[in-house]
Short mmCIF file of C-alpha atoms in Angstrom, two decimals:
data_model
loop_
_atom_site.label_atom_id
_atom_site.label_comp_id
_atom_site.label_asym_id
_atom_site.label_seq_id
_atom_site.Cartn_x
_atom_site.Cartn_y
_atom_site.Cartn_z
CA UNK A 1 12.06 -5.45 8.36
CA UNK A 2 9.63 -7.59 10.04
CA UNK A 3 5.70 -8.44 10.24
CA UNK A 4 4.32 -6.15 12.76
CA UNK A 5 0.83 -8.52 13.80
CA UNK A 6 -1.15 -11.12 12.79
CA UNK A 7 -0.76 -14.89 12.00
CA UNK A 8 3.13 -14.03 10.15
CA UNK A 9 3.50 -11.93 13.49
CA UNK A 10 7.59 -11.83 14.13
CA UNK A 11 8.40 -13.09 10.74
CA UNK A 12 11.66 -10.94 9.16
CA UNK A 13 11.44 -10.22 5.76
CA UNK A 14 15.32 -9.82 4.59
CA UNK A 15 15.18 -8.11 1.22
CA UNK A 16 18.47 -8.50 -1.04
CA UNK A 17 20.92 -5.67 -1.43
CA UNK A 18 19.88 -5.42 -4.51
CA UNK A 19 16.46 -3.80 -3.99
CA UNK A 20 16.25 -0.42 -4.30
CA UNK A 21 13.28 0.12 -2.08
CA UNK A 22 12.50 2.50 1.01
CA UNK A 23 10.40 0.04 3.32
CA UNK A 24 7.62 1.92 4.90
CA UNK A 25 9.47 1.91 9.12
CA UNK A 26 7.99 -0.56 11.45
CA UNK A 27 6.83 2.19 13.72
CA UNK A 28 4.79 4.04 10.74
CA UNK A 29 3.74 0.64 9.92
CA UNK A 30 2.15 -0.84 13.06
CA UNK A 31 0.41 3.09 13.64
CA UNK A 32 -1.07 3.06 10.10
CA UNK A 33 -2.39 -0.75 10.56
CA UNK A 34 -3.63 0.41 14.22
CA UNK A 35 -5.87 2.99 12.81
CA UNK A 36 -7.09 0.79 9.85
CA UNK A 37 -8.06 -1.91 12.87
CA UNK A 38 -10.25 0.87 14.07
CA UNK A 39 -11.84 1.74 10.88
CA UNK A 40 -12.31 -1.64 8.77
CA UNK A 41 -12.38 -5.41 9.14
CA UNK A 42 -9.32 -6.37 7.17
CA UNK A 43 -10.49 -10.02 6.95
CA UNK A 44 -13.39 -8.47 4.93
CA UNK A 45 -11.24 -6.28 2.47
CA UNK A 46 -9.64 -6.85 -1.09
CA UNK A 47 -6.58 -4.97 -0.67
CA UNK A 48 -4.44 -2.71 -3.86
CA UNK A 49 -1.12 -2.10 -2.65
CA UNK A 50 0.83 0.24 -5.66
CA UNK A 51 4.79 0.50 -5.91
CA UNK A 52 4.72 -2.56 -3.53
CA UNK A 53 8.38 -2.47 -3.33
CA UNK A 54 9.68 -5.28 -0.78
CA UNK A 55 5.86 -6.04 -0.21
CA UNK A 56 6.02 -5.25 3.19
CA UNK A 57 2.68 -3.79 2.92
CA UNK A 58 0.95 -6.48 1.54
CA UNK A 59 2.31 -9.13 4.02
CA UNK A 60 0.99 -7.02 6.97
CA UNK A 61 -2.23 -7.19 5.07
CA UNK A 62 -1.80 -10.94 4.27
CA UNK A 63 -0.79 -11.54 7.93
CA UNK A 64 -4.02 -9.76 9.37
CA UNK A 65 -6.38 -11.89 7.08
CA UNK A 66 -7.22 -9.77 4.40
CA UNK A 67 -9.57 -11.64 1.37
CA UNK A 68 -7.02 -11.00 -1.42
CA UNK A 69 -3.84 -8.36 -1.77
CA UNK A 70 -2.84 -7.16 -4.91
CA UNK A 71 0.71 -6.04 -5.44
CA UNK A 72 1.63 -3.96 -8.20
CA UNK A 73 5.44 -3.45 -8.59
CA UNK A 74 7.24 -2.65 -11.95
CA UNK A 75 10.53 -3.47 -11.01
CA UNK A 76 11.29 -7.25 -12.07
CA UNK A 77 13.92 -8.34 -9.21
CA UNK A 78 11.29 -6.34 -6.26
CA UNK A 79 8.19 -8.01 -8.11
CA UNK A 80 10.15 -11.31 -7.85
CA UNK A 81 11.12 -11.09 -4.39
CA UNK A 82 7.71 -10.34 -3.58
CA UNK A 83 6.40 -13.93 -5.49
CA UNK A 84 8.87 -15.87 -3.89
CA UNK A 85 8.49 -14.14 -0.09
CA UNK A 86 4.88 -14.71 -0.54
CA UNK A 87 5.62 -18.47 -1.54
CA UNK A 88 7.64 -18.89 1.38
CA UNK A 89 5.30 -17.13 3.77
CA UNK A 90 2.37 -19.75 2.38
CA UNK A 91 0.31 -16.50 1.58
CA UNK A 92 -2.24 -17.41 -0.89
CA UNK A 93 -4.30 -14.64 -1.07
CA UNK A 94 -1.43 -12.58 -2.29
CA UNK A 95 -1.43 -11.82 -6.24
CA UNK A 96 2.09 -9.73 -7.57
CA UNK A 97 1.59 -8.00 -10.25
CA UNK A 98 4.40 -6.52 -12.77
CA UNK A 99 3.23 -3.61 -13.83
CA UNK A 100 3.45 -0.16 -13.88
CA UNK A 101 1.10 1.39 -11.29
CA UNK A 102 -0.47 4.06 -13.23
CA UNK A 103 -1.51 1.78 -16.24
CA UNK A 104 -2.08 -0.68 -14.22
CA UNK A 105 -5.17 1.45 -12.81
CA UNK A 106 -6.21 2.71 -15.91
CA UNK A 107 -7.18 -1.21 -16.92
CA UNK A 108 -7.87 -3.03 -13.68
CA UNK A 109 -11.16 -4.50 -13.81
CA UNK A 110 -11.47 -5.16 -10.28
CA UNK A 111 -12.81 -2.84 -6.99
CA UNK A 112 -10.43 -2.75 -3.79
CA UNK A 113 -11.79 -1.78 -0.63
CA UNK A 114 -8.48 -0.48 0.50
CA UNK A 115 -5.76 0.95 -2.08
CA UNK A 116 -2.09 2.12 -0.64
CA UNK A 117 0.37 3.70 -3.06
CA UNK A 118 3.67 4.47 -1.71
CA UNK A 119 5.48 5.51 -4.04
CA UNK A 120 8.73 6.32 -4.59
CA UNK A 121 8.90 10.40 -2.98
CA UNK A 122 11.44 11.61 -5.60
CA UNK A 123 9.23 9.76 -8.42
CA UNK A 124 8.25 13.18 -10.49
CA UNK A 125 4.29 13.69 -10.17
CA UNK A 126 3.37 10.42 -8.39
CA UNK A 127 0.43 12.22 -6.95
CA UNK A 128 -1.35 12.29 -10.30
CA UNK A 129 -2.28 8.19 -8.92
CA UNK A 130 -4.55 9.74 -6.48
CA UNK A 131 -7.33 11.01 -9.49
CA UNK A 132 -6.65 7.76 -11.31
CA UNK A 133 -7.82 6.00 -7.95
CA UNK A 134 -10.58 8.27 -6.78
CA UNK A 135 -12.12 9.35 -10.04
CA UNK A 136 -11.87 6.03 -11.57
CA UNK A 137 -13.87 2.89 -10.59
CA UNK A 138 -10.77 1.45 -8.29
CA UNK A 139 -12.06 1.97 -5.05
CA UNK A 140 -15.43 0.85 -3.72
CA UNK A 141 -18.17 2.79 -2.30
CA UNK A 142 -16.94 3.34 1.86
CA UNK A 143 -12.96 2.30 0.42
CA UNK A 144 -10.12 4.24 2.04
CA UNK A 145 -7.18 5.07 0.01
CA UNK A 146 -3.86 5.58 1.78
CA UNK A 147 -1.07 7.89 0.23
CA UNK A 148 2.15 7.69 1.33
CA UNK A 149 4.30 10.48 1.05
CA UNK A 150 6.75 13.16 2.96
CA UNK A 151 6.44 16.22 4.99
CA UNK A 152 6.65 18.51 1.70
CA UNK A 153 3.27 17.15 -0.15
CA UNK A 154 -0.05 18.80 1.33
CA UNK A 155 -3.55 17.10 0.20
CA UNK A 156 -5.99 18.80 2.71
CA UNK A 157 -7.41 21.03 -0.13
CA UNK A 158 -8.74 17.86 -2.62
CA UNK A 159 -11.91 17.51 -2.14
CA UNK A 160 -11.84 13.87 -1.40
CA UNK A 161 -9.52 14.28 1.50
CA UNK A 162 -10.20 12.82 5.14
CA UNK A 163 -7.06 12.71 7.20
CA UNK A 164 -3.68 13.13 7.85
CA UNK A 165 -1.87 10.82 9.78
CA UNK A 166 2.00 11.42 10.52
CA UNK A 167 4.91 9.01 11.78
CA UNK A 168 8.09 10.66 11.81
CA UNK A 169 8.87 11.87 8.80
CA UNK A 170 6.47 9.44 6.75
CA UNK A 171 2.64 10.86 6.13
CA UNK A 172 -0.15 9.09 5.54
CA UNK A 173 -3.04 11.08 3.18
CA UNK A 174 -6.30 9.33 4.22
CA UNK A 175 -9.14 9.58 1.30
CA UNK A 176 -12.64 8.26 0.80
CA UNK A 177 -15.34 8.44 -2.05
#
């Protein structure tokens, strides 16, 4: 796993064993942060990044200048890993959280111009975080949120749906307010 672009361009991230994470691929990576180039200034955003996982997310954001990433992981040893990469990265504007992701957005007194949840695909109704984001006051007005997911979930019928972007056999579910 490595950072795609950016200042941290190059740099590999080498999770432990031990994680039990599915990194978002490189090549769904770099085409998701290509169209975000195109449709925001990153350096501008405050970024939510849900079931952060290894964080690889949130360094691609860190590496591209974004004003502050929050990571919200639940699992102790992946929420650790993420502190400590961060540390040795010398990202400041990156804040893990340890939390779940669904409470977590049911208390979060902050706004997020950009909020990706990737969560686990075989986690059992992980698409009830996209009401908690979109009806709640998570997103700002003009945010994008980003749902990862596979081939088998369709979202083109909620009525906060924008786009569809597909890399292999990852999706990306584009929404605005």
């Amino acid at each position: 796993m490595r950072i795609i672009s950016g200042s941290l361009k190059g740099r590999a991230i080498n999770p432990p064993k031990n994680l039990r994470a599915r990194p978002t691929t490189d090549f769904a990576k770099e085409n998701l942060f290509n169209v975000l180039q195109n449709l925001v200034d990153i350096e501008e955003c405050d970024v939510l990044d849900l079931f952060a996982g290894t964080g690889s997310i949130s360094y691609e954001f860190a590496s591209r200048g974004a004003k502050s990433i929050t990571s919200v992981e639940i699992n102790a040893v992946h929420h650790n890993f993420i502190r400590q990469t961060a540390r040795e990265l010398g990202i400041r504007t990156l804040y893990p959280v340890k939390a779940n992701a669904f409470l977590y957005l049911k208390s979060c007194p902050k706004q997020f111009d950009i909020v990706f949840s990737d969560a686990p695909y075989d986690l059992e109704h992980s698409e009830e975080i996209i009401p908690l984001v979109l009806e709640g006051d998570i997103l700002r007005e003009g945010g994008i949120f980003i749902f990862e997911h596979s081939k088998e979930k369709n979202f083109e019928n909620h009525p906060y749906f924008w786009q569809l972007r597909s890399y292999g056999s990852v999706q990306f579910s584009f929404f605005k307010k």
